[in-house]
mmCIF file of C-alpha atoms in Angstrom:
data_model
loop_
_atom_site.group_PDB
_atom_site.id
_atom_site.type_symbol
_atom_site.label_atom_id
_atom_site.label_comp_id
_atom_site.label_asym_id
_atom_site.label_seq_id
_atom_site.Cartn_x
_atom_site.Cartn_y
_atom_site.Cartn_z
ATOM 1 C CA GLY A 19 0.070 -0.075 -0.095
ATOM 2 C CA ALA A 20 0.916 3.636 -0.312
ATOM 3 C CA GLY A 21 3.181 5.169 2.304
ATOM 4 C CA VAL A 22 3.233 8.545 3.809
ATOM 5 C CA SER A 23 3.568 11.224 1.047
ATOM 6 C CA GLN A 24 4.926 14.807 1.349
ATOM 7 C CA THR A 25 4.709 17.675 -1.074
ATOM 8 C CA PRO A 26 6.592 19.606 -2.259
ATOM 9 C CA SER A 27 9.574 17.396 -2.125
ATOM 10 C CA ASN A 28 11.719 20.678 -2.379
ATOM 11 C CA LYS A 29 10.892 24.292 -1.601
ATOM 12 C CA VAL A 30 13.037 27.207 -1.967
ATOM 13 C CA THR A 31 11.720 30.594 -0.687
ATOM 14 C CA GLU A 32 12.948 34.049 0.348
ATOM 15 C CA LYS A 33 13.393 35.326 3.782
ATOM 16 C CA GLY A 34 9.916 36.769 5.107
ATOM 17 C CA LYS A 35 7.688 34.647 2.885
ATOM 18 C CA TYR A 36 4.902 32.262 3.916
ATOM 19 C CA VAL A 37 5.241 28.552 3.144
ATOM 20 C CA GLU A 38 2.859 25.552 3.274
ATOM 21 C CA LEU A 39 4.039 22.017 3.503
ATOM 22 C CA ARG A 40 1.643 19.067 2.915
ATOM 23 C CA CYS A 41 1.476 15.543 4.267
ATOM 24 C CA ASP A 42 -0.792 12.723 3.143
ATOM 25 C CA PRO A 43 -0.678 10.030 5.983
ATOM 26 C CA ILE A 44 -1.127 6.323 5.329
ATOM 27 C CA SER A 45 -4.903 5.642 4.887
ATOM 28 C CA GLY A 46 -6.630 4.818 8.111
ATOM 29 C CA HIS A 47 -3.761 6.251 10.404
ATOM 30 C CA THR A 48 -5.400 8.277 13.017
ATOM 31 C CA ALA A 49 -2.348 9.804 14.423
ATOM 32 C CA LEU A 50 -0.057 12.194 12.392
ATOM 33 C CA TYR A 51 3.323 13.863 13.556
ATOM 34 C CA TRP A 52 5.593 16.507 12.193
ATOM 35 C CA TYR A 53 9.477 16.602 12.945
ATOM 36 C CA ARG A 54 12.146 18.857 11.782
ATOM 37 C CA GLN A 55 15.771 17.520 10.918
ATOM 38 C CA SER A 56 18.738 19.737 10.486
ATOM 39 C CA LEU A 57 21.940 18.544 8.769
ATOM 40 C CA GLY A 58 23.787 15.805 10.689
ATOM 41 C CA GLN A 59 21.132 15.699 13.338
ATOM 42 C CA GLY A 60 18.402 13.427 14.254
ATOM 43 C CA PRO A 61 14.640 14.534 13.876
ATOM 44 C CA GLU A 62 13.107 16.877 16.491
ATOM 45 C CA PHE A 63 9.516 16.677 17.394
ATOM 46 C CA LEU A 64 7.213 19.574 16.429
ATOM 47 C CA ILE A 65 3.592 18.702 16.850
ATOM 48 C CA TYR A 66 1.154 15.709 16.760
ATOM 49 C CA PHE A 67 -2.458 15.270 15.927
ATOM 50 C CA GLN A 68 -4.815 12.515 17.116
ATOM 51 C CA GLY A 69 -7.787 12.874 14.728
ATOM 52 C CA THR A 70 -8.310 16.578 13.934
ATOM 53 C CA GLY A 71 -6.942 17.978 17.018
ATOM 54 C CA ALA A 72 -3.532 18.972 18.000
ATOM 55 C CA ALA A 73 -2.697 16.785 21.027
ATOM 56 C CA ASP A 74 0.796 18.200 21.655
ATOM 57 C CA ASP A 75 2.337 21.187 19.949
ATOM 58 C CA SER A 76 5.148 21.714 22.608
ATOM 59 C CA GLY A 77 7.806 21.276 19.910
ATOM 60 C CA LEU A 78 6.766 24.234 17.635
ATOM 61 C CA PRO A 79 9.599 26.698 17.996
ATOM 62 C CA ASN A 80 7.545 29.895 18.006
ATOM 63 C CA ASP A 81 4.354 31.387 16.869
ATOM 64 C CA ARG A 82 5.287 31.608 13.249
ATOM 65 C CA PHE A 83 4.630 27.734 12.986
ATOM 66 C CA PHE A 84 1.307 26.491 12.741
ATOM 67 C CA ALA A 85 -0.182 23.189 11.595
ATOM 68 C CA VAL A 86 -3.747 21.886 10.778
ATOM 69 C CA ARG A 87 -5.522 18.692 10.136
ATOM 70 C CA PRO A 88 -9.176 19.753 9.601
ATOM 71 C CA GLU A 89 -10.635 16.510 8.358
ATOM 72 C CA GLY A 90 -8.444 13.996 10.316
ATOM 73 C CA SER A 91 -6.302 12.977 7.197
ATOM 74 C CA VAL A 92 -4.138 15.510 5.383
ATOM 75 C CA SER A 93 -2.196 17.775 7.381
ATOM 76 C CA THR A 94 -0.612 21.144 6.457
ATOM 77 C CA LEU A 95 2.328 22.824 8.220
ATOM 78 C CA LYS A 96 2.381 26.418 7.847
ATOM 79 C CA ILE A 97 5.390 28.808 8.483
ATOM 80 C CA GLN A 98 4.950 32.654 8.491
ATOM 81 C CA ARG A 99 7.764 35.167 7.972
ATOM 82 C CA THR A 100 10.244 32.484 7.131
ATOM 83 C CA GLU A 101 13.870 32.975 8.460
ATOM 84 C CA ARG A 102 17.087 31.479 7.260
ATOM 85 C CA GLY A 103 17.228 29.360 10.401
ATOM 86 C CA ASP A 104 13.953 27.566 9.240
ATOM 87 C CA SER A 105 15.953 25.778 6.496
ATOM 88 C CA ALA A 106 15.829 22.049 7.239
ATOM 89 C CA VAL A 107 14.028 18.969 6.239
ATOM 90 C CA TYR A 108 10.477 18.786 7.460
ATOM 91 C CA LEU A 109 9.395 15.162 8.118
ATOM 92 C CA CYS A 110 5.774 13.849 8.425
ATOM 93 C CA ALA A 111 4.996 10.540 10.177
ATOM 94 C CA SER A 112 1.801 8.628 10.750
ATOM 95 C CA SER A 113 0.763 5.730 12.943
ATOM 96 C CA LEU A 114 -2.371 3.633 13.253
ATOM 97 C CA ASN A 115 -2.959 5.226 16.631
ATOM 98 C CA VAL A 116 -0.738 6.829 19.294
ATOM 99 C CA VAL A 117 0.650 3.704 20.586
ATOM 100 C CA GLU A 118 1.667 2.273 17.365
ATOM 101 C CA THR A 119 4.874 2.486 15.175
ATOM 102 C CA GLN A 120 5.477 5.712 13.427
ATOM 103 C CA TYR A 121 6.090 5.576 9.679
ATOM 104 C CA PHE A 122 7.884 8.483 8.139
ATOM 105 C CA GLY A 123 7.515 10.161 4.595
ATOM 106 C CA PRO A 124 10.415 11.273 2.583
ATOM 107 C CA GLY A 125 10.349 14.932 3.854
ATOM 108 C CA THR A 126 10.283 18.342 2.326
ATOM 109 C CA ARG A 127 13.643 19.993 2.073
ATOM 110 C CA LEU A 128 12.947 23.831 2.854
ATOM 111 C CA LEU A 129 15.692 26.338 1.905
ATOM 112 C CA VAL A 130 15.084 29.974 2.933
ATOM 113 C CA LEU A 131 17.417 32.419 1.136
ATOM 114 C CA GLU B 15 15.947 16.464 30.519
ATOM 115 C CA ASP B 16 15.224 13.646 28.153
ATOM 116 C CA GLN B 17 18.169 12.957 26.115
ATOM 117 C CA VAL B 18 19.311 10.248 23.617
ATOM 118 C CA THR B 19 22.986 9.857 22.748
ATOM 119 C CA GLN B 20 24.418 7.681 19.952
ATOM 120 C CA SER B 21 27.809 6.619 19.424
ATOM 121 C CA PRO B 22 30.054 6.353 17.583
ATOM 122 C CA GLU B 23 29.087 9.415 15.173
ATOM 123 C CA ALA B 24 30.554 7.653 12.262
ATOM 124 C CA LEU B 25 31.751 3.923 11.640
ATOM 125 C CA ARG B 26 33.757 2.641 8.843
ATOM 126 C CA LEU B 27 33.649 -1.291 8.396
ATOM 127 C CA GLN B 28 35.142 -3.595 5.844
ATOM 128 C CA GLU B 29 32.532 -5.888 4.274
ATOM 129 C CA GLY B 30 31.981 -9.000 6.843
ATOM 130 C CA GLU B 31 33.409 -7.022 9.790
ATOM 131 C CA SER B 32 30.921 -7.259 12.616
ATOM 132 C CA SER B 33 30.405 -4.523 15.053
ATOM 133 C CA SER B 34 27.831 -2.655 17.372
ATOM 134 C CA LEU B 35 26.250 0.574 17.541
ATOM 135 C CA ASN B 36 25.320 2.273 20.986
ATOM 136 C CA CYS B 37 22.297 4.318 22.055
ATOM 137 C CA SER B 38 22.198 5.635 25.668
ATOM 138 C CA TYR B 39 19.063 7.249 27.012
ATOM 139 C CA THR B 40 17.819 9.234 29.786
ATOM 140 C CA VAL B 41 13.948 9.446 29.405
ATOM 141 C CA SER B 42 11.240 9.865 31.721
ATOM 142 C CA GLY B 43 8.197 7.732 31.038
ATOM 143 C CA LEU B 44 9.821 5.641 28.431
ATOM 144 C CA ARG B 45 7.308 3.569 26.645
ATOM 145 C CA GLY B 46 9.494 2.049 23.839
ATOM 146 C CA LEU B 47 12.920 2.177 22.149
ATOM 147 C CA PHE B 48 12.978 2.466 18.448
ATOM 148 C CA TRP B 49 15.686 1.874 15.763
ATOM 149 C CA TYR B 50 15.269 3.422 12.264
ATOM 150 C CA ARG B 51 17.501 3.310 9.093
ATOM 151 C CA GLN B 52 17.902 6.549 7.131
ATOM 152 C CA ASP B 53 19.487 6.590 3.565
ATOM 153 C CA PRO B 54 20.547 9.964 2.011
ATOM 154 C CA GLY B 55 17.637 12.231 1.046
ATOM 155 C CA LYS B 56 15.077 9.739 2.403
ATOM 156 C CA GLY B 57 12.851 9.619 5.369
ATOM 157 C CA PRO B 58 13.710 7.236 8.369
ATOM 158 C CA GLU B 59 12.681 3.561 7.836
ATOM 159 C CA PHE B 60 11.390 1.604 10.705
ATOM 160 C CA LEU B 61 13.562 -1.338 11.891
ATOM 161 C CA PHE B 62 12.739 -2.374 15.334
ATOM 162 C CA THR B 63 10.751 -1.511 18.688
ATOM 163 C CA LEU B 64 12.006 -2.757 21.956
ATOM 164 C CA TYR B 65 9.799 -2.413 25.066
ATOM 165 C CA SER B 66 11.461 -4.005 28.052
ATOM 166 C CA ALA B 67 14.992 -4.709 29.262
ATOM 167 C CA GLY B 68 16.470 -8.076 28.194
ATOM 168 C CA GLU B 69 14.324 -7.923 25.006
ATOM 169 C CA GLU B 70 15.973 -8.717 21.565
ATOM 170 C CA LYS B 71 14.713 -8.406 17.983
ATOM 171 C CA GLU B 72 16.516 -9.559 14.631
ATOM 172 C CA LYS B 73 16.111 -8.869 11.199
ATOM 173 C CA GLU B 74 18.658 -10.394 8.625
ATOM 174 C CA ARG B 75 22.042 -9.137 9.812
ATOM 175 C CA LEU B 76 20.806 -6.677 12.403
ATOM 176 C CA LYS B 77 19.915 -7.640 16.107
ATOM 177 C CA ALA B 78 18.691 -4.909 18.478
ATOM 178 C CA THR B 79 18.986 -5.345 22.352
ATOM 179 C CA LEU B 80 17.863 -3.301 25.259
ATOM 180 C CA THR B 81 19.039 -2.766 28.782
ATOM 181 C CA LYS B 82 17.556 -0.170 31.453
ATOM 182 C CA LYS B 83 19.978 2.533 30.216
ATOM 183 C CA GLU B 84 21.229 1.488 26.645
ATOM 184 C CA SER B 85 20.268 -0.128 23.415
ATOM 185 C CA PHE B 86 22.631 -1.803 21.164
ATOM 186 C CA LEU B 87 22.214 -2.436 17.267
ATOM 187 C CA HIS B 88 24.690 -5.479 16.392
ATOM 188 C CA ILE B 89 25.641 -5.819 12.652
ATOM 189 C CA THR B 90 26.776 -9.228 11.805
ATOM 190 C CA ALA B 91 28.821 -9.558 8.669
ATOM 191 C CA PRO B 92 27.707 -6.433 7.156
ATOM 192 C CA LYS B 93 27.390 -5.660 3.347
ATOM 193 C CA PRO B 94 27.775 -2.504 1.463
ATOM 194 C CA GLU B 95 24.122 -2.096 1.197
ATOM 195 C CA ASP B 96 23.886 -1.789 5.036
ATOM 196 C CA SER B 97 25.607 1.577 4.567
ATOM 197 C CA ALA B 98 23.271 4.220 5.989
ATOM 198 C CA THR B 99 22.668 6.386 9.134
ATOM 199 C CA TYR B 100 21.021 4.373 11.916
ATOM 200 C CA LEU B 101 18.837 6.347 14.296
ATOM 201 C CA CYS B 102 17.728 5.519 17.757
ATOM 202 C CA ALA B 103 14.639 7.164 19.194
ATOM 203 C CA ALA B 104 12.935 6.837 22.703
ATOM 204 C CA GLU B 105 9.206 7.338 22.897
ATOM 205 C CA SER B 106 7.653 9.348 25.800
ATOM 206 C CA SER B 107 4.312 10.712 25.753
ATOM 207 C CA TYR B 108 3.761 9.412 22.143
ATOM 208 C CA LYS B 109 6.545 11.444 20.607
ATOM 209 C CA LEU B 110 9.949 10.207 19.617
ATOM 210 C CA ILE B 111 13.155 11.672 21.008
ATOM 211 C CA PHE B 112 15.924 10.960 18.420
ATOM 212 C CA GLY B 113 19.680 10.754 18.734
ATOM 213 C CA SER B 114 21.952 12.314 16.175
ATOM 214 C CA GLY B 115 22.465 8.963 14.499
ATOM 215 C CA THR B 116 25.466 6.770 13.568
ATOM 216 C CA ARG B 117 26.785 7.072 9.912
ATOM 217 C CA LEU B 118 27.782 3.512 8.870
ATOM 218 C CA LEU B 119 29.918 2.979 5.879
ATOM 219 C CA VAL B 120 30.539 -0.585 4.754
ATOM 220 C CA ARG B 121 33.490 -0.895 2.261
ATOM 221 C CA PRO B 122 33.527 -3.970 -0.147
#
């Protein structure tokens, strides 16, 4: 079956611009997670959803970052007023429920010039 | 503070030369310890979950073990296709806390 998909695969933007990153989880998975991975580091937790609601957003670095999952399936990570330090790979993962294994997508590589 | 530390940062092996990767953790409310493999430009690929000290899991040339403070990923007779970054993660409150990974290069 299809795995987690993320679009776009690459995004180049200018400092100060707004970007949206999309995640399509595995069909039937109720939990969805966002992580951020900088070069040479492991992924860092940002936020996770159980269904439509954000169950834990403690990893979002500041109020420029926001994520939604309005219908309990696709999720969008939104970054306002991008900064060069936001450049990283943004990974999405999904699991059948919160106690099951998380499966990752290929990531979106964001470069802020 | 919750922390996961992996060593070594990088490891070069000759094909067939067995070795072990280490993951030490200090995490409150640990629910499980996960190993993932990550190839360049790809997302992490799930390998194993370990839930209790003494547990072992095997898959082909890989075996993962768990103690109360550490986990080991043993690689037996590795092949060049085992070259990748291996990530360890501890799960607490339904989120994964990752180490920085071990970059493994297996030379033919």
